[in-house]
Amino acid sequence: TFSGNSGRIDAYLMADIKVEDWIPIGIYNADDTASNKLYSSNFYGNGYTITISSVNSSAKNVGLFGYAGNYESPNTISNLIVKGDFSTVTPKYAGGIVSYAMGVNIENCVNYAIIKATFSAGGIVGYIGQNSTNSIKKCINLGQIIQNTPDDVYYGGIAGFAYTVNISDCINLKDLPVC
């Protein structure tokens, strides 16, 4: 279901769902910023699970959300469980909930998905950009983070790489790759 809120269209998950050939919500492409599509609305998972059985090979960033946030007023992604195997493609950024975040509050989310990226991989968020307000609260990572090559740079159970973020009451329960 959707509802409007100050020009945003908020989404409410009303049941568990399974998807195939997933293309993440929102697109971030560092090579072609004109093609970027920021998901800037709120997403309420209501405690339900999204299981992603396969990821589309054209995905530039991998996660439930490829690019999410709102510079003016951070959006919220909450009460959501994500499962799946995101290691079948190798993007630059990958996160179980959000791949690339710019002004987002993530609360009460759980990731079980397997994550792999060439630059930054995190159980909840792969990459958190600068000049934005971000928070991750009461989140759990139970998904494996896979190192793509020995030269891969940033890994984290909660966030792979972060400029500006407040992380509180979160826990990572999976081992991280040894670089």
PDB file of C-alpha atoms in Angstrom:
ATOM      1  CA  THR A   1       0.000   0.000   0.000  1.00  0.00           C
ATOM      2  CA  PHE A   2       1.073   3.577  -0.553  1.00  0.00           C
ATOM      3  CA  SER A   3       0.179   6.885   1.092  1.00  0.00           C
ATOM      4  CA  GLY A   4       1.192  10.451   0.274  1.00  0.00           C
ATOM      5  CA  ASN A   5       3.245  12.517   2.719  1.00  0.00           C
ATOM      6  CA  SER A   6       4.592  15.981   1.836  1.00  0.00           C
ATOM      7  CA  GLY A   7       5.067  15.082  -1.821  1.00  0.00           C
ATOM      8  CA  ARG A   8       6.446  11.646  -1.000  1.00  0.00           C
ATOM      9  CA  ILE A   9       4.721   8.343  -1.646  1.00  0.00           C
ATOM     10  CA  ASP A  10       5.242   6.188   1.441  1.00  0.00           C
ATOM     11  CA  ALA A  11       5.165   2.401   1.067  1.00  0.00           C
ATOM     12  CA  TYR A  12       3.810  -0.135   3.569  1.00  0.00           C
ATOM     13  CA  LEU A  13       4.632  -3.831   3.245  1.00  0.00           C
ATOM     14  CA  MET A  14       1.501  -5.823   4.101  1.00  0.00           C
ATOM     15  CA  ALA A  15       2.783  -9.427   3.695  1.00  0.00           C
ATOM     16  CA  ASP A  16       5.933 -11.464   3.147  1.00  0.00           C
ATOM     17  CA  ILE A  17       6.990 -11.441  -0.506  1.00  0.00           C
ATOM     18  CA  LYS A  18       9.470 -13.307  -2.720  1.00  0.00           C
ATOM     19  CA  VAL A  19      10.966 -11.773  -5.863  1.00  0.00           C
ATOM     20  CA  GLU A  20      13.211 -12.931  -8.709  1.00  0.00           C
ATOM     21  CA  ASP A  21      15.458 -11.017 -11.104  1.00  0.00           C
ATOM     22  CA  TRP A  22      15.462  -8.123  -8.613  1.00  0.00           C
ATOM     23  CA  ILE A  23      16.377  -4.613  -9.713  1.00  0.00           C
ATOM     24  CA  PRO A  24      17.015  -2.557  -6.546  1.00  0.00           C
ATOM     25  CA  ILE A  25      14.730   0.360  -5.713  1.00  0.00           C
ATOM     26  CA  GLY A  26      16.620   3.543  -6.632  1.00  0.00           C
ATOM     27  CA  ILE A  27      19.670   3.716  -8.873  1.00  0.00           C
ATOM     28  CA  TYR A  28      23.100   5.191  -8.163  1.00  0.00           C
ATOM     29  CA  ASN A  29      25.626   5.203 -10.981  1.00  0.00           C
ATOM     30  CA  ALA A  30      28.878   7.064 -10.265  1.00  0.00           C
ATOM     31  CA  ASP A  31      29.809   6.831 -13.959  1.00  0.00           C
ATOM     32  CA  ASP A  32      26.571   8.506 -15.129  1.00  0.00           C
ATOM     33  CA  THR A  33      25.083  10.693 -12.375  1.00  0.00           C
ATOM     34  CA  ALA A  34      22.353  11.954 -14.731  1.00  0.00           C
ATOM     35  CA  SER A  35      20.825   8.456 -14.579  1.00  0.00           C
ATOM     36  CA  ASN A  36      20.626   8.425 -10.757  1.00  0.00           C
ATOM     37  CA  LYS A  37      17.173   7.786  -9.244  1.00  0.00           C
ATOM     38  CA  LEU A  38      16.957   8.460  -5.476  1.00  0.00           C
ATOM     39  CA  TYR A  39      14.237   6.676  -3.472  1.00  0.00           C
ATOM     40  CA  SER A  40      13.264   9.492  -1.081  1.00  0.00           C
ATOM     41  CA  SER A  41      10.033   8.235   0.511  1.00  0.00           C
ATOM     42  CA  ASN A  42       9.452   6.252   3.697  1.00  0.00           C
ATOM     43  CA  PHE A  43       9.236   2.470   3.602  1.00  0.00           C
ATOM     44  CA  TYR A  44       7.526   0.642   6.461  1.00  0.00           C
ATOM     45  CA  GLY A  45       8.154  -3.099   6.478  1.00  0.00           C
ATOM     46  CA  ASN A  46       5.703  -3.838   9.318  1.00  0.00           C
ATOM     47  CA  GLY A  47       7.893  -6.781  10.400  1.00  0.00           C
ATOM     48  CA  TYR A  48       7.460  -8.648   7.096  1.00  0.00           C
ATOM     49  CA  THR A  49      10.169 -10.341   5.017  1.00  0.00           C
ATOM     50  CA  ILE A  50      11.288  -9.679   1.456  1.00  0.00           C
ATOM     51  CA  THR A  51      13.162 -12.660   0.009  1.00  0.00           C
ATOM     52  CA  ILE A  52      15.149 -11.908  -3.129  1.00  0.00           C
ATOM     53  CA  SER A  53      15.962 -15.159  -4.918  1.00  0.00           C
ATOM     54  CA  SER A  54      18.019 -13.589  -7.723  1.00  0.00           C
ATOM     55  CA  VAL A  55      19.410 -10.159  -8.629  1.00  0.00           C
ATOM     56  CA  ASN A  56      19.262  -8.736 -12.154  1.00  0.00           C
ATOM     57  CA  SER A  57      22.751  -8.750 -13.677  1.00  0.00           C
ATOM     58  CA  SER A  58      22.371  -5.121 -14.810  1.00  0.00           C
ATOM     59  CA  ALA A  59      22.148  -3.839 -11.202  1.00  0.00           C
ATOM     60  CA  LYS A  60      24.843  -1.204 -10.511  1.00  0.00           C
ATOM     61  CA  ASN A  61      24.345  -1.352  -6.723  1.00  0.00           C
ATOM     62  CA  VAL A  62      22.813  -4.247  -4.850  1.00  0.00           C
ATOM     63  CA  GLY A  63      20.457  -4.214  -1.898  1.00  0.00           C
ATOM     64  CA  LEU A  64      16.734  -3.970  -1.411  1.00  0.00           C
ATOM     65  CA  PHE A  65      17.304  -0.254  -2.105  1.00  0.00           C
ATOM     66  CA  GLY A  66      20.066   0.669  -4.549  1.00  0.00           C
ATOM     67  CA  TYR A  67      20.019   4.395  -3.731  1.00  0.00           C
ATOM     68  CA  ALA A  68      17.917   5.855  -0.899  1.00  0.00           C
ATOM     69  CA  GLY A  69      17.710   9.029   1.114  1.00  0.00           C
ATOM     70  CA  ASN A  70      16.490  12.603   1.176  1.00  0.00           C
ATOM     71  CA  TYR A  71      18.837  15.561   1.543  1.00  0.00           C
ATOM     72  CA  GLU A  72      16.187  17.957   2.884  1.00  0.00           C
ATOM     73  CA  SER A  73      14.437  15.650   5.354  1.00  0.00           C
ATOM     74  CA  PRO A  74      15.811  12.122   5.839  1.00  0.00           C
ATOM     75  CA  ASN A  75      13.435   9.347   4.889  1.00  0.00           C
ATOM     76  CA  THR A  76      12.837   6.278   7.071  1.00  0.00           C
ATOM     77  CA  ILE A  77      13.162   2.595   6.210  1.00  0.00           C
ATOM     78  CA  SER A  78      11.948   0.494   9.120  1.00  0.00           C
ATOM     79  CA  ASN A  79      10.738  -2.834  10.523  1.00  0.00           C
ATOM     80  CA  LEU A  80      11.929  -4.939   7.616  1.00  0.00           C
ATOM     81  CA  ILE A  81      13.616  -8.320   7.134  1.00  0.00           C
ATOM     82  CA  VAL A  82      15.629  -9.012   3.964  1.00  0.00           C
ATOM     83  CA  LYS A  83      16.788 -12.459   2.829  1.00  0.00           C
ATOM     84  CA  GLY A  84      18.562 -13.634  -0.300  1.00  0.00           C
ATOM     85  CA  ASP A  85      21.850 -14.123  -2.062  1.00  0.00           C
ATOM     86  CA  PHE A  86      23.238 -10.878  -3.468  1.00  0.00           C
ATOM     87  CA  SER A  87      26.624 -12.451  -4.265  1.00  0.00           C
ATOM     88  CA  THR A  88      25.608 -13.550  -7.777  1.00  0.00           C
ATOM     89  CA  VAL A  89      26.512 -10.085  -9.120  1.00  0.00           C
ATOM     90  CA  THR A  90      29.486  -7.927  -8.164  1.00  0.00           C
ATOM     91  CA  PRO A  91      28.563  -4.243  -7.893  1.00  0.00           C
ATOM     92  CA  LYS A  92      30.712  -1.426  -6.529  1.00  0.00           C
ATOM     93  CA  TYR A  93      28.417  -0.969  -3.483  1.00  0.00           C
ATOM     94  CA  ALA A  94      26.188  -3.522  -1.746  1.00  0.00           C
ATOM     95  CA  GLY A  95      24.118  -3.607   1.435  1.00  0.00           C
ATOM     96  CA  GLY A  96      21.347  -5.839   2.685  1.00  0.00           C
ATOM     97  CA  ILE A  97      18.891  -2.976   3.180  1.00  0.00           C
ATOM     98  CA  VAL A  98      20.463  -0.037   1.271  1.00  0.00           C
ATOM     99  CA  SER A  99      23.397  -0.097  -1.114  1.00  0.00           C
ATOM    100  CA  TYR A 100      24.083   3.683  -1.256  1.00  0.00           C
ATOM    101  CA  ALA A 101      22.528   5.997   1.373  1.00  0.00           C
ATOM    102  CA  MET A 102      22.293   9.803   1.399  1.00  0.00           C
ATOM    103  CA  GLY A 103      19.983  11.053   4.158  1.00  0.00           C
ATOM    104  CA  VAL A 104      18.161   8.024   5.514  1.00  0.00           C
ATOM    105  CA  ASN A 105      17.131   6.641   8.911  1.00  0.00           C
ATOM    106  CA  ILE A 106      17.134   2.852   9.054  1.00  0.00           C
ATOM    107  CA  GLU A 107      15.452   1.333  12.095  1.00  0.00           C
ATOM    108  CA  ASN A 108      14.584  -2.162  13.336  1.00  0.00           C
ATOM    109  CA  CYS A 109      15.788  -3.947  10.207  1.00  0.00           C
ATOM    110  CA  VAL A 110      17.355  -7.399   9.903  1.00  0.00           C
ATOM    111  CA  ASN A 111      19.541  -8.631   7.051  1.00  0.00           C
ATOM    112  CA  TYR A 112      20.080 -12.320   6.246  1.00  0.00           C
ATOM    113  CA  ALA A 113      21.250 -11.731   2.649  1.00  0.00           C
ATOM    114  CA  ILE A 114      24.723 -12.703   1.429  1.00  0.00           C
ATOM    115  CA  ILE A 115      26.562  -9.522   0.322  1.00  0.00           C
ATOM    116  CA  LYS A 116      29.499  -8.990  -2.078  1.00  0.00           C
ATOM    117  CA  ALA A 117      30.906  -5.795  -3.648  1.00  0.00           C
ATOM    118  CA  THR A 118      34.109  -4.479  -5.213  1.00  0.00           C
ATOM    119  CA  PHE A 119      34.415  -1.310  -3.103  1.00  0.00           C
ATOM    120  CA  SER A 120      32.093  -1.237  -0.090  1.00  0.00           C
ATOM    121  CA  ALA A 121      29.864  -3.940   1.420  1.00  0.00           C
ATOM    122  CA  GLY A 122      27.815  -3.772   4.620  1.00  0.00           C
ATOM    123  CA  GLY A 123      25.190  -5.969   6.182  1.00  0.00           C
ATOM    124  CA  ILE A 124      22.728  -3.089   6.534  1.00  0.00           C
ATOM    125  CA  VAL A 125      24.227  -0.324   4.316  1.00  0.00           C
ATOM    126  CA  GLY A 126      27.060  -0.602   1.804  1.00  0.00           C
ATOM    127  CA  TYR A 127      28.025   3.063   1.505  1.00  0.00           C
ATOM    128  CA  ILE A 128      26.880   6.191   3.362  1.00  0.00           C
ATOM    129  CA  GLY A 129      27.688   9.431   1.573  1.00  0.00           C
ATOM    130  CA  GLN A 130      28.843  12.757   2.959  1.00  0.00           C
ATOM    131  CA  ASN A 131      26.861  15.950   3.560  1.00  0.00           C
ATOM    132  CA  SER A 132      23.771  14.056   4.664  1.00  0.00           C
ATOM    133  CA  THR A 133      22.081  13.039   7.914  1.00  0.00           C
ATOM    134  CA  ASN A 134      21.931   9.268   8.405  1.00  0.00           C
ATOM    135  CA  SER A 135      21.165   6.904  11.262  1.00  0.00           C
ATOM    136  CA  ILE A 136      21.036   3.165  11.759  1.00  0.00           C
ATOM    137  CA  LYS A 137      19.223   2.031  14.915  1.00  0.00           C
ATOM    138  CA  LYS A 138      18.339  -1.351  16.373  1.00  0.00           C
ATOM    139  CA  CYS A 139      19.427  -3.299  13.286  1.00  0.00           C
ATOM    140  CA  ILE A 140      20.877  -6.808  13.072  1.00  0.00           C
ATOM    141  CA  ASN A 141      23.094  -8.344  10.405  1.00  0.00           C
ATOM    142  CA  LEU A 142      22.999 -12.129  10.082  1.00  0.00           C
ATOM    143  CA  GLY A 143      24.136 -12.144   6.441  1.00  0.00           C
ATOM    144  CA  GLN A 144      27.560 -13.193   5.248  1.00  0.00           C
ATOM    145  CA  ILE A 145      29.847 -10.519   3.761  1.00  0.00           C
ATOM    146  CA  ILE A 146      32.032 -11.980   0.998  1.00  0.00           C
ATOM    147  CA  GLN A 147      35.343 -10.426  -0.033  1.00  0.00           C
ATOM    148  CA  ASN A 148      35.437 -10.209  -3.823  1.00  0.00           C
ATOM    149  CA  THR A 149      39.219  -9.790  -4.259  1.00  0.00           C
ATOM    150  CA  PRO A 150      42.115  -9.099  -1.874  1.00  0.00           C
ATOM    151  CA  ASP A 151      42.112  -5.464  -3.098  1.00  0.00           C
ATOM    152  CA  ASP A 152      38.520  -4.790  -2.030  1.00  0.00           C
ATOM    153  CA  VAL A 153      38.520  -1.968   0.435  1.00  0.00           C
ATOM    154  CA  TYR A 154      35.637  -1.525   2.905  1.00  0.00           C
ATOM    155  CA  TYR A 155      33.578  -4.118   4.787  1.00  0.00           C
ATOM    156  CA  GLY A 156      31.385  -3.844   7.832  1.00  0.00           C
ATOM    157  CA  GLY A 157      28.717  -5.897   9.545  1.00  0.00           C
ATOM    158  CA  ILE A 158      26.457  -2.839   9.800  1.00  0.00           C
ATOM    159  CA  ALA A 159      27.967  -0.292   7.342  1.00  0.00           C
ATOM    160  CA  GLY A 160      30.728  -0.910   4.811  1.00  0.00           C
ATOM    161  CA  PHE A 161      31.844   2.716   4.487  1.00  0.00           C
ATOM    162  CA  ALA A 162      30.373   5.785   6.158  1.00  0.00           C
ATOM    163  CA  TYR A 163      31.117   9.497   6.072  1.00  0.00           C
ATOM    164  CA  THR A 164      28.371  10.647   8.430  1.00  0.00           C
ATOM    165  CA  VAL A 165      26.153   8.274  10.425  1.00  0.00           C
ATOM    166  CA  ASN A 166      24.882   7.670  13.934  1.00  0.00           C
ATOM    167  CA  ILE A 167      24.819   3.915  14.602  1.00  0.00           C
ATOM    168  CA  SER A 168      23.194   2.763  17.841  1.00  0.00           C
ATOM    169  CA  ASP A 169      21.938  -0.490  19.353  1.00  0.00           C
ATOM    170  CA  CYS A 170      22.991  -2.564  16.319  1.00  0.00           C
ATOM    171  CA  ILE A 171      24.760  -5.914  16.166  1.00  0.00           C
ATOM    172  CA  ASN A 172      26.607  -7.944  13.543  1.00  0.00           C
ATOM    173  CA  LEU A 173      26.444 -11.700  14.153  1.00  0.00           C
ATOM    174  CA  LYS A 174      28.505 -12.896  11.171  1.00  0.00           C
ATOM    175  CA  ASP A 175      32.279 -13.042  10.719  1.00  0.00           C
ATOM    176  CA  LEU A 176      33.776 -10.457   8.364  1.00  0.00           C
ATOM    177  CA  PRO A 177      36.382 -11.211   5.667  1.00  0.00           C
ATOM    178  CA  VAL A 178      39.992 -10.892   6.739  1.00  0.00           C
ATOM    179  CA  CYS A 179      41.764  -8.466   4.403  1.00  0.00           C
TER     180      CYS A 179
END
